[in-house]
């Protein structure tokens, strides 16, 4: 039903046509013109409905994102209007309930969409995925008043959201966070700072994990803070290796008064809410890596078919054929794991948390290796900014670090193996 809504909305949106530069054209038209071998086709095994919204997402990526992805990266443009167009297709609140403006799709559907979108721009899609996670947290843990207040504007992307967990002194050990919220009448007085916040400074709604009680995870609550609140300020925009189409800033709270009515869930439930958000976030970010890897396999294949050395195309080198075959195999294995984890999370299965961690660990590592190998196959050209492959490499490198580092993923998986019976 919701997918039908997305498709109906898609028909109402004019997908613009752009004059694409020499290399963009070479890169992205080749992906579309040459077709995709069945063995790596991301639509294989999907329902007709899933294939339809996957196509909508691929078309949006090709027409509305890919032509701009290099410029957004170079000029560090946060493409608000492009994202609002994506929201018109239902991509602002993909797994948010329809009664507050969401598309009501499943985690698997969401993964399919983020994989397709990220072929057009990983960085922008990754921000959209964080925004979706925040909207889902409010939809799931908020009361009706909170859901109605925040979710419709987030799903339409009239407003944008940020997820605020990390602090300068607490990264992997997130439960040691120090930002404090002291109850005073019908408000919390928030003090502290958050580091590395995606969208920070340019977004409107901040989902903040803060300490209302004692040490450890049980002392943490989750507050929703709106831009414009006195005492809320931002650090300088960070200069990053990738993810340049979205700003990253510190978020600073100095005696910010946040209404108690903006607390999601009960006091002390904030860490659980944050981790539940991240389970889906990990599938989403892995899906963004998949899209980059998918595009990079096709770019490598196309380059091998046209580049000649030693009197023949690179595609005649068995060494490179084997590399391409390995890349394709890693891609498909990664996709299978992401989709398996998405289904487990959707069904609330007991293996869901571990599978989400496994997917994040395996897929972000393997997809980085695929993109990096594709760059290698491009030789010196792969190192030029005229070629998209270097941007996929730069953009997905951080997926091994954020939403829980891949070392933290190993901790979660090992804990499950050693403590569950
Ligand atoms: C571009 C970008 C965007 C981000 N966006 C957000 C955001 O929107 N919201 C948000 O809350 N956070 C965000 N983050 C923060 C991100 O989640 C953290 O950087 C990440 O959790 C790691 O924390 P840290 O950087 O403090 O590293 P640390 O925790 O200091 O870890 C350093 C290294 O040591 C390893 N390590 C630490 N402890 C152990 C151990 N016990 N055993 C083995 N290895 C260990 C880590 O895995 C890592 O490799 C973002 C980060 C970046 C770079």
Short mmCIF file of C-alpha atoms and ligand atoms in Angstrom, two decimals:
data_model
loop_
_atom_site.label_atom_id
_atom_site.label_comp_id
_atom_site.label_asym_id
_atom_site.label_seq_id
_atom_site.Cartn_x
_atom_site.Cartn_y
_atom_site.Cartn_z
CA UNK A 1 0.00 0.00 0.00
CA UNK A 2 2.68 2.45 1.04
CA UNK A 3 4.86 1.36 -1.85
CA UNK A 4 1.97 2.15 -4.14
CA UNK A 5 1.87 5.59 -2.56
CA UNK A 6 5.55 6.06 -3.27
CA UNK A 7 5.05 5.04 -6.87
CA UNK A 8 2.01 7.26 -7.31
CA UNK A 9 3.99 10.13 -5.89
CA UNK A 10 6.86 9.26 -8.18
CA UNK A 11 4.67 9.78 -11.19
CA UNK A 12 3.86 13.25 -9.95
CA UNK A 13 7.48 14.28 -9.72
CA UNK A 14 9.25 15.43 -12.82
CA UNK A 15 12.62 13.79 -12.92
CA UNK A 16 14.77 16.47 -14.52
CA UNK A 17 17.32 15.87 -17.25
CA UNK A 18 20.78 17.29 -16.89
CA UNK A 19 23.54 17.93 -19.30
CA UNK A 20 26.17 15.61 -17.95
CA UNK A 21 29.88 16.32 -18.25
CA UNK A 22 32.20 14.09 -20.24
CA UNK A 23 33.27 11.83 -17.43
CA UNK A 24 29.96 11.79 -15.58
CA UNK A 25 28.33 10.72 -18.82
CA UNK A 26 30.95 8.07 -19.39
CA UNK A 27 30.63 6.80 -15.88
CA UNK A 28 26.92 6.77 -15.27
CA UNK A 29 25.55 6.15 -18.75
CA UNK A 30 27.77 3.15 -19.04
CA UNK A 31 26.24 1.73 -15.88
CA UNK A 32 22.79 2.08 -17.36
CA UNK A 33 23.46 1.34 -21.02
CA UNK A 34 25.40 -1.88 -20.75
CA UNK A 35 22.93 -3.60 -18.47
CA UNK A 36 23.73 -5.78 -15.51
CA UNK A 37 24.69 -9.46 -15.47
CA UNK A 38 21.97 -11.51 -13.79
CA UNK A 39 24.38 -12.82 -11.14
CA UNK A 40 24.80 -9.37 -9.60
CA UNK A 41 21.40 -7.91 -10.50
CA UNK A 42 20.01 -6.39 -7.26
CA UNK A 43 16.43 -6.90 -8.45
CA UNK A 44 16.70 -10.68 -8.70
CA UNK A 45 14.45 -12.37 -6.17
CA UNK A 46 12.42 -9.26 -5.33
CA UNK A 47 8.66 -8.97 -5.56
CA UNK A 48 7.17 -6.97 -8.43
CA UNK A 49 6.33 -4.17 -6.01
CA UNK A 50 9.89 -4.07 -4.68
CA UNK A 51 11.25 -4.04 -8.22
CA UNK A 52 9.05 -1.04 -8.99
CA UNK A 53 10.20 1.14 -6.11
CA UNK A 54 13.77 -0.05 -6.63
CA UNK A 55 13.49 1.30 -10.17
CA UNK A 56 12.10 4.58 -8.86
CA UNK A 57 15.12 4.83 -6.54
CA UNK A 58 17.63 3.92 -9.27
CA UNK A 59 16.05 6.47 -11.62
CA UNK A 60 16.17 9.12 -8.92
CA UNK A 61 19.81 8.29 -8.23
CA UNK A 62 20.72 8.48 -11.93
CA UNK A 63 18.77 11.62 -12.75
CA UNK A 64 18.73 13.68 -9.59
CA UNK A 65 21.88 12.70 -7.73
CA UNK A 66 24.61 11.20 -9.92
CA UNK A 67 24.95 14.26 -12.16
CA UNK A 68 25.65 16.39 -9.07
CA UNK A 69 27.53 14.02 -6.84
CA UNK A 70 30.99 15.34 -7.76
CA UNK A 71 29.93 18.97 -7.36
CA UNK A 72 28.19 18.34 -4.02
CA UNK A 73 31.40 16.69 -2.84
CA UNK A 74 33.77 19.35 -4.16
CA UNK A 75 31.72 22.37 -3.03
CA UNK A 76 30.44 20.65 0.11
CA UNK A 77 26.80 21.32 -0.79
CA UNK A 78 24.09 19.86 1.46
CA UNK A 79 21.44 19.28 -1.23
CA UNK A 80 18.26 20.13 0.67
CA UNK A 81 16.06 20.50 -2.39
CA UNK A 82 17.20 17.21 -3.95
CA UNK A 83 16.48 15.48 -0.66
CA UNK A 84 13.03 17.09 -0.52
CA UNK A 85 12.39 15.64 -3.98
CA UNK A 86 13.44 12.25 -2.62
CA UNK A 87 10.98 12.79 0.21
CA UNK A 88 8.21 13.33 -2.35
CA UNK A 89 8.88 9.76 -3.43
CA UNK A 90 8.36 8.59 0.14
CA UNK A 91 12.08 8.33 1.00
CA UNK A 92 12.04 10.78 3.96
CA UNK A 93 10.33 8.32 6.29
CA UNK A 94 10.59 4.99 4.52
CA UNK A 95 9.94 2.80 7.57
CA UNK A 96 7.84 5.35 9.47
CA UNK A 97 4.12 4.66 9.85
CA UNK A 98 1.82 6.14 7.22
CA UNK A 99 -0.51 7.87 9.75
CA UNK A 100 2.25 10.44 10.39
CA UNK A 101 3.41 10.76 6.78
CA UNK A 102 5.74 7.77 6.48
CA UNK A 103 5.82 5.17 3.72
CA UNK A 104 5.30 2.23 6.08
CA UNK A 105 7.74 0.01 4.19
CA UNK A 106 9.76 -2.85 5.67
CA UNK A 107 13.46 -2.88 6.62
CA UNK A 108 14.16 -5.00 3.55
CA UNK A 109 12.34 -2.51 1.33
CA UNK A 110 14.36 0.26 2.98
CA UNK A 111 17.64 -1.52 2.27
CA UNK A 112 16.68 -1.98 -1.38
CA UNK A 113 15.94 1.74 -1.67
CA UNK A 114 19.13 2.92 0.07
CA UNK A 115 21.26 0.58 -2.02
CA UNK A 116 19.77 2.02 -5.20
CA UNK A 117 19.94 5.67 -4.06
CA UNK A 118 23.55 5.46 -3.00
CA UNK A 119 24.67 4.56 -6.52
CA UNK A 120 23.85 8.22 -7.23
CA UNK A 121 25.52 9.71 -4.14
CA UNK A 122 26.60 7.74 -1.10
CA UNK A 123 27.06 10.75 1.15
CA UNK A 124 23.63 12.23 0.51
CA UNK A 125 21.93 8.84 0.82
CA UNK A 126 23.77 8.15 4.07
CA UNK A 127 22.46 11.41 5.52
CA UNK A 128 18.93 10.49 4.34
CA UNK A 129 19.39 7.18 6.16
CA UNK A 130 20.30 8.93 9.44
CA UNK A 131 17.32 11.24 9.01
CA UNK A 132 15.09 8.18 8.49
CA UNK A 133 16.50 6.60 11.65
CA UNK A 134 15.64 9.70 13.70
CA UNK A 135 12.13 9.87 12.26
CA UNK A 136 11.64 6.17 13.06
CA UNK A 137 12.82 6.69 16.66
CA UNK A 138 10.25 9.45 17.19
CA UNK A 139 7.55 7.42 15.45
CA UNK A 140 8.31 4.30 17.50
CA UNK A 141 9.13 5.68 20.94
CA UNK A 142 7.20 8.94 20.88
CA UNK A 143 3.64 9.38 22.11
CA UNK A 144 0.96 10.46 19.66
CA UNK A 145 1.50 14.13 20.39
CA UNK A 146 5.23 13.84 19.68
CA UNK A 147 4.69 11.73 16.57
CA UNK A 148 2.20 14.23 15.18
CA UNK A 149 4.38 17.18 16.08
CA UNK A 150 7.61 15.95 14.46
CA UNK A 151 7.07 13.08 12.02
CA UNK A 152 5.06 14.73 9.21
CA UNK A 153 7.65 17.50 8.75
CA UNK A 154 10.48 14.96 8.89
CA UNK A 155 8.87 12.57 6.41
CA UNK A 156 8.31 15.40 3.93
CA UNK A 157 11.78 16.74 4.74
CA UNK A 158 10.37 20.17 5.40
CA UNK A 159 12.57 19.64 8.44
CA UNK A 160 15.79 17.65 8.78
CA UNK A 161 16.99 15.62 11.75
CA UNK A 162 20.29 14.74 13.45
CA UNK A 163 21.17 11.87 15.77
CA UNK A 164 23.27 13.00 18.74
CA UNK A 165 25.02 10.24 20.69
CA UNK A 166 28.81 10.65 20.33
CA UNK A 167 30.69 13.08 22.56
CA UNK A 168 34.31 14.24 22.54
CA UNK A 169 35.08 11.83 25.40
CA UNK A 170 32.68 9.00 24.54
CA UNK A 171 32.72 7.31 21.16
CA UNK A 172 32.84 3.51 21.18
CA UNK A 173 31.98 3.59 24.88
CA UNK A 174 28.79 5.51 24.17
CA UNK A 175 27.17 4.64 27.50
CA UNK A 176 29.77 6.80 29.29
CA UNK A 177 28.32 9.98 27.81
CA UNK A 178 28.33 13.07 30.04
CA UNK A 179 25.82 15.50 28.52
CA UNK A 180 23.48 16.18 31.41
CA UNK A 181 19.77 16.99 31.57
CA UNK A 182 18.64 18.33 34.96
CA UNK A 183 14.92 18.44 35.64
CA UNK A 184 13.68 21.92 36.55
CA UNK A 185 9.90 22.27 36.65
CA UNK A 186 8.47 21.16 33.32
CA UNK A 187 11.81 21.49 31.49
CA UNK A 188 15.16 19.73 31.39
CA UNK A 189 18.22 21.98 31.47
CA UNK A 190 20.68 20.46 29.01
CA UNK A 191 24.43 21.00 29.24
CA UNK A 192 27.29 19.35 27.38
CA UNK A 193 28.43 18.74 23.84
CA UNK A 194 28.16 16.19 21.08
CA UNK A 195 30.87 15.48 18.50
CA UNK A 196 30.73 14.49 14.81
CA UNK A 197 27.01 15.17 14.38
CA UNK A 198 25.84 14.52 10.81
CA UNK A 199 23.79 17.43 9.54
CA UNK A 200 24.70 19.38 12.71
CA UNK A 201 24.06 23.10 12.34
CA UNK A 202 22.00 22.71 9.16
CA UNK A 203 19.27 20.50 10.58
CA UNK A 204 16.16 21.42 12.55
CA UNK A 205 15.54 18.56 14.97
CA UNK A 206 18.16 17.01 17.29
CA UNK A 207 17.53 13.63 18.90
CA UNK A 208 19.85 13.86 21.90
CA UNK A 209 20.99 11.13 24.26
CA UNK A 210 21.75 12.68 27.66
CA UNK A 211 22.22 11.74 31.29
CA UNK A 212 19.24 12.22 33.60
CA UNK A 213 20.33 9.60 36.12
CA UNK A 214 23.42 7.81 37.41
CA UNK A 215 26.36 6.29 35.55
CA UNK A 216 25.97 3.74 32.77
CA UNK A 217 23.28 3.07 30.17
CA UNK A 218 20.34 3.12 32.60
CA UNK A 219 21.00 6.77 33.47
CA UNK A 220 20.48 7.91 29.89
CA UNK A 221 17.34 9.52 28.43
CA UNK A 222 16.43 10.70 24.95
CA UNK A 223 15.28 14.29 24.32
CA UNK A 224 14.19 15.96 21.10
CA UNK A 225 15.62 19.45 20.79
CA UNK A 226 14.60 22.00 18.20
CA UNK A 227 16.92 24.40 16.42
CA UNK A 228 16.50 27.91 17.75
CA UNK A 229 16.43 26.76 21.38
CA UNK A 230 18.44 29.35 23.35
CA UNK A 231 21.81 27.91 24.37
CA UNK A 232 22.09 25.58 21.35
CA UNK A 233 25.16 26.28 19.21
CA UNK A 234 27.43 24.49 16.77
CA UNK A 235 31.14 23.96 16.19
CA UNK A 236 32.95 24.63 12.94
CA UNK A 237 32.12 22.50 9.92
CA UNK A 238 34.58 19.58 9.93
CA UNK A 239 36.82 19.04 6.87
CA UNK A 240 36.38 15.40 5.92
CA UNK A 241 37.86 12.76 3.57
CA UNK A 242 34.38 11.94 2.25
CA UNK A 243 30.71 12.43 3.13
CA UNK A 244 31.19 16.00 1.94
CA UNK A 245 27.61 16.58 0.78
CA UNK A 246 26.56 16.64 4.42
CA UNK A 247 27.95 18.87 7.16
CA UNK A 248 29.45 17.39 10.33
CA UNK A 249 29.71 19.63 13.39
CA UNK A 250 29.92 19.54 17.15
CA UNK A 251 26.59 20.38 18.81
CA UNK A 252 26.86 22.36 22.04
CA UNK A 253 24.26 22.76 24.77
CA UNK A 254 24.56 25.57 27.31
CA UNK A 255 21.61 25.66 29.68
CA UNK A 256 19.18 24.67 26.90
CA UNK A 257 15.66 24.40 28.29
CA UNK A 258 13.94 21.39 26.72
CA UNK A 259 10.28 20.72 27.59
CA UNK A 260 9.73 17.44 29.43
CA UNK A 261 7.10 16.75 26.78
CA UNK A 262 9.99 16.37 24.30
CA UNK A 263 11.39 13.30 26.07
CA UNK A 264 11.01 10.07 24.08
CA UNK A 265 10.03 7.15 26.30
CA UNK A 266 10.61 7.13 30.03
CA UNK A 267 13.64 8.45 31.89
CA UNK A 268 16.44 5.90 31.64
CA UNK A 269 15.23 4.41 28.34
CA UNK A 270 17.40 6.62 26.15
CA UNK A 271 20.25 4.20 25.60
CA UNK A 272 17.91 1.40 24.57
CA UNK A 273 16.14 3.77 22.17
CA UNK A 274 19.51 4.87 20.75
CA UNK A 275 20.65 1.26 20.21
CA UNK A 276 17.34 0.21 18.66
CA UNK A 277 17.68 3.09 16.22
CA UNK A 278 21.20 1.95 15.39
CA UNK A 279 20.17 -1.63 14.60
CA UNK A 280 18.28 -0.32 11.61
CA UNK A 281 20.92 2.36 11.03
CA UNK A 282 23.54 -0.36 10.61
CA UNK A 283 21.52 -2.11 7.91
CA UNK A 284 20.96 1.24 6.23
CA UNK A 285 24.61 2.24 6.24
CA UNK A 286 25.61 -1.23 4.99
CA UNK A 287 23.06 -0.78 2.20
CA UNK A 288 24.72 2.50 1.24
CA UNK A 289 28.02 0.60 1.01
CA UNK A 290 26.31 -1.97 -1.21
CA UNK A 291 25.21 0.70 -3.67
CA UNK A 292 28.73 2.07 -3.92
CA UNK A 293 30.14 -1.43 -4.42
CA UNK A 294 27.51 -2.29 -7.02
CA UNK A 295 28.36 0.85 -9.01
CA UNK A 296 32.09 0.21 -8.59
CA UNK A 297 31.87 -3.34 -9.97
CA UNK A 298 30.11 -2.00 -13.06
CA UNK A 299 32.64 0.79 -13.45
CA UNK A 300 35.52 -1.70 -13.21
CA UNK A 301 33.89 -3.98 -15.75
CA UNK A 302 33.30 -1.14 -18.19
CA UNK A 303 36.82 0.19 -17.78
CA UNK A 304 38.28 -3.28 -18.38
CA UNK A 305 36.30 -3.52 -21.60
CA UNK A 306 37.64 -0.27 -23.07
CA UNK A 307 41.15 0.20 -21.64
CA UNK A 308 43.90 -1.40 -23.75
CA UNK A 309 47.36 -2.30 -22.53
CA UNK A 310 49.86 -4.73 -24.04
CA UNK A 311 47.79 -4.71 -27.24
CA UNK A 312 44.53 -5.94 -25.73
CA UNK A 313 41.77 -4.81 -23.44
CA UNK A 314 42.23 -5.32 -19.71
CA UNK A 315 39.23 -7.66 -19.87
CA UNK A 316 41.52 -10.23 -21.51
CA UNK A 317 43.78 -10.40 -18.46
CA UNK A 318 42.86 -13.46 -16.45
CA UNK A 319 44.27 -11.84 -13.32
CA UNK A 320 41.83 -8.94 -13.67
CA UNK A 321 38.98 -11.28 -14.65
CA UNK A 322 39.57 -13.13 -11.39
CA UNK A 323 39.61 -9.85 -9.45
CA UNK A 324 36.31 -8.85 -11.05
CA UNK A 325 34.82 -12.24 -10.22
CA UNK A 326 35.93 -11.89 -6.60
CA UNK A 327 34.42 -8.40 -6.40
CA UNK A 328 31.11 -9.67 -7.77
CA UNK A 329 31.10 -12.58 -5.33
CA UNK A 330 31.77 -10.31 -2.35
CA UNK A 331 29.03 -7.97 -3.55
CA UNK A 332 26.41 -10.69 -3.76
CA UNK A 333 27.44 -12.25 -0.41
CA UNK A 334 27.18 -8.80 1.17
CA UNK A 335 23.75 -8.19 -0.30
CA UNK A 336 22.48 -11.55 0.93
CA UNK A 337 23.66 -10.80 4.47
CA UNK A 338 22.15 -7.30 4.54
CA UNK A 339 18.82 -8.58 3.31
CA UNK A 340 18.87 -11.46 5.80
CA UNK A 341 19.57 -9.03 8.65
CA UNK A 342 16.81 -6.70 7.45
CA UNK A 343 14.28 -9.53 7.50
CA UNK A 344 15.43 -10.63 10.98
CA UNK A 345 15.01 -7.09 12.30
CA UNK A 346 11.61 -6.73 10.68
CA UNK A 347 10.44 -9.97 12.25
CA UNK A 348 11.93 -9.09 15.66
CA UNK A 349 13.91 -12.33 15.64
CA UNK A 350 16.34 -13.10 18.48
CA UNK A 351 19.27 -13.11 16.04
CA UNK A 352 18.42 -9.62 14.75
CA UNK A 353 20.91 -7.55 16.77
CA UNK A 354 23.82 -9.88 15.96
CA UNK A 355 22.85 -10.14 12.31
CA UNK A 356 22.63 -6.35 12.00
CA UNK A 357 26.13 -6.14 13.50
CA UNK A 358 27.43 -8.91 11.24
CA UNK A 359 25.95 -7.19 8.21
CA UNK A 360 27.48 -3.85 9.18
CA UNK A 361 30.89 -5.41 9.85
CA UNK A 362 31.07 -7.71 6.85
CA UNK A 363 29.41 -5.51 4.28
CA UNK A 364 31.15 -2.23 5.05
CA UNK A 365 34.54 -4.02 5.06
CA UNK A 366 33.90 -6.05 1.90
CA UNK A 367 32.31 -3.21 -0.02
CA UNK A 368 35.22 -0.92 0.82
CA UNK A 369 37.53 -3.58 -0.55
CA UNK A 370 35.40 -3.86 -3.72
CA UNK A 371 35.46 -0.10 -4.34
CA UNK A 372 39.18 0.07 -3.62
CA UNK A 373 39.86 -2.81 -6.05
CA UNK A 374 37.77 -1.06 -8.68
CA UNK A 375 39.92 2.04 -8.21
CA UNK A 376 43.01 -0.15 -8.68
CA UNK A 377 41.60 -1.57 -11.91
CA UNK A 378 41.16 2.00 -13.15
CA UNK A 379 44.91 2.56 -12.66
CA UNK A 380 45.93 6.22 -12.50
CA UNK A 381 42.53 7.29 -13.79
CA UNK A 382 40.93 5.87 -10.67
CA UNK A 383 42.86 8.40 -8.64
CA UNK A 384 41.48 11.33 -10.62
CA UNK A 385 38.44 13.20 -9.37
CA UNK A 386 37.01 13.05 -12.92
CA UNK A 387 36.19 9.42 -12.20
CA UNK A 388 33.45 8.51 -9.75
CA UNK A 389 35.19 5.48 -8.30
CA UNK A 390 37.45 7.55 -6.02
CA UNK A 391 34.40 9.23 -4.52
CA UNK A 392 32.76 5.90 -3.71
CA UNK A 393 36.01 4.86 -2.00
CA UNK A 394 36.23 8.09 0.02
CA UNK A 395 32.54 8.13 0.89
CA UNK A 396 32.21 4.57 2.17
CA UNK A 397 35.46 4.49 4.17
CA UNK A 398 33.69 6.09 7.11
CA UNK A 399 31.03 3.37 7.17
CA UNK A 400 33.64 1.16 8.87
CA UNK A 401 33.87 3.75 11.66
CA UNK A 402 30.46 5.21 12.43
CA UNK A 403 27.17 3.78 13.73
CA UNK A 404 29.44 1.68 15.96
CA UNK A 405 32.94 0.93 14.67
CA UNK A 406 33.57 -2.44 13.10
CA UNK A 407 35.53 -3.35 16.23
CA UNK A 408 32.40 -2.63 18.29
CA UNK A 409 30.44 -4.84 15.87
CA UNK A 410 32.88 -7.66 16.70
CA UNK A 411 32.25 -7.04 20.43
CA UNK A 412 28.47 -7.33 19.96
CA UNK A 413 28.76 -10.53 17.92
CA UNK A 414 31.27 -12.11 20.32
CA UNK A 415 29.11 -11.18 23.32
CA UNK A 416 26.16 -12.92 21.73
CA UNK A 417 28.23 -16.03 20.98
CA UNK A 418 29.71 -16.23 24.44
CA UNK A 419 26.74 -15.32 26.61
CA UNK A 420 23.65 -16.65 24.82
CA UNK A 421 22.93 -20.34 24.91
C1 LIG B 1 31.76 11.62 9.35
C2 LIG B 1 31.24 11.16 10.67
C3 LIG B 1 29.88 11.30 10.96
C4 LIG B 1 29.38 10.90 12.20
N1 LIG B 1 28.06 11.11 12.49
C5 LIG B 1 27.60 10.87 13.74
C6 LIG B 1 26.27 11.25 14.11
O1 LIG B 1 25.49 11.75 13.28
N2 LIG B 1 25.88 11.05 15.38
C7 LIG B 1 26.70 10.49 16.32
O2 LIG B 1 26.28 10.34 17.46
N3 LIG B 1 27.98 10.14 16.01
C8 LIG B 1 28.45 10.32 14.75
N4 LIG B 1 29.74 9.99 14.41
C9 LIG B 1 30.62 9.47 15.46
C10 LIG B 1 30.96 8.00 15.29
O3 LIG B 1 29.85 7.22 15.61
C11 LIG B 1 32.20 7.72 16.17
O4 LIG B 1 33.30 8.34 15.52
C12 LIG B 1 32.44 6.24 16.38
O5 LIG B 1 31.44 5.68 17.18
C13 LIG B 1 33.81 5.96 17.02
O6 LIG B 1 34.04 6.75 18.14
P1 LIG B 1 35.41 7.57 18.26
O7 LIG B 1 35.61 8.31 16.99
O8 LIG B 1 35.37 8.33 19.52
O9 LIG B 1 36.54 6.45 18.31
P2 LIG B 1 37.07 5.70 19.63
O10 LIG B 1 35.95 5.17 20.41
O11 LIG B 1 38.05 6.57 20.30
O12 LIG B 1 37.85 4.47 19.00
C14 LIG B 1 39.13 4.59 18.34
C15 LIG B 1 39.48 3.24 17.75
O13 LIG B 1 39.68 2.28 18.81
C16 LIG B 1 38.81 1.18 18.62
N5 LIG B 1 38.40 0.71 19.93
C17 LIG B 1 37.88 1.42 20.97
N6 LIG B 1 37.67 0.64 22.03
C18 LIG B 1 38.07 -0.60 21.68
C19 LIG B 1 38.13 -1.88 22.35
N7 LIG B 1 37.70 -2.02 23.61
N8 LIG B 1 38.59 -2.93 21.67
C20 LIG B 1 39.00 -2.81 20.40
N9 LIG B 1 38.98 -1.65 19.70
C21 LIG B 1 38.53 -0.57 20.35
C22 LIG B 1 37.65 1.72 17.80
O14 LIG B 1 36.97 0.69 17.14
C23 LIG B 1 38.38 2.67 16.88
O15 LIG B 1 38.95 1.94 15.82
C24 LIG B 1 30.25 10.33 13.15
C25 LIG B 1 31.60 10.14 12.84
C26 LIG B 1 32.10 10.55 11.62
C27 LIG B 1 33.56 10.36 11.32
#
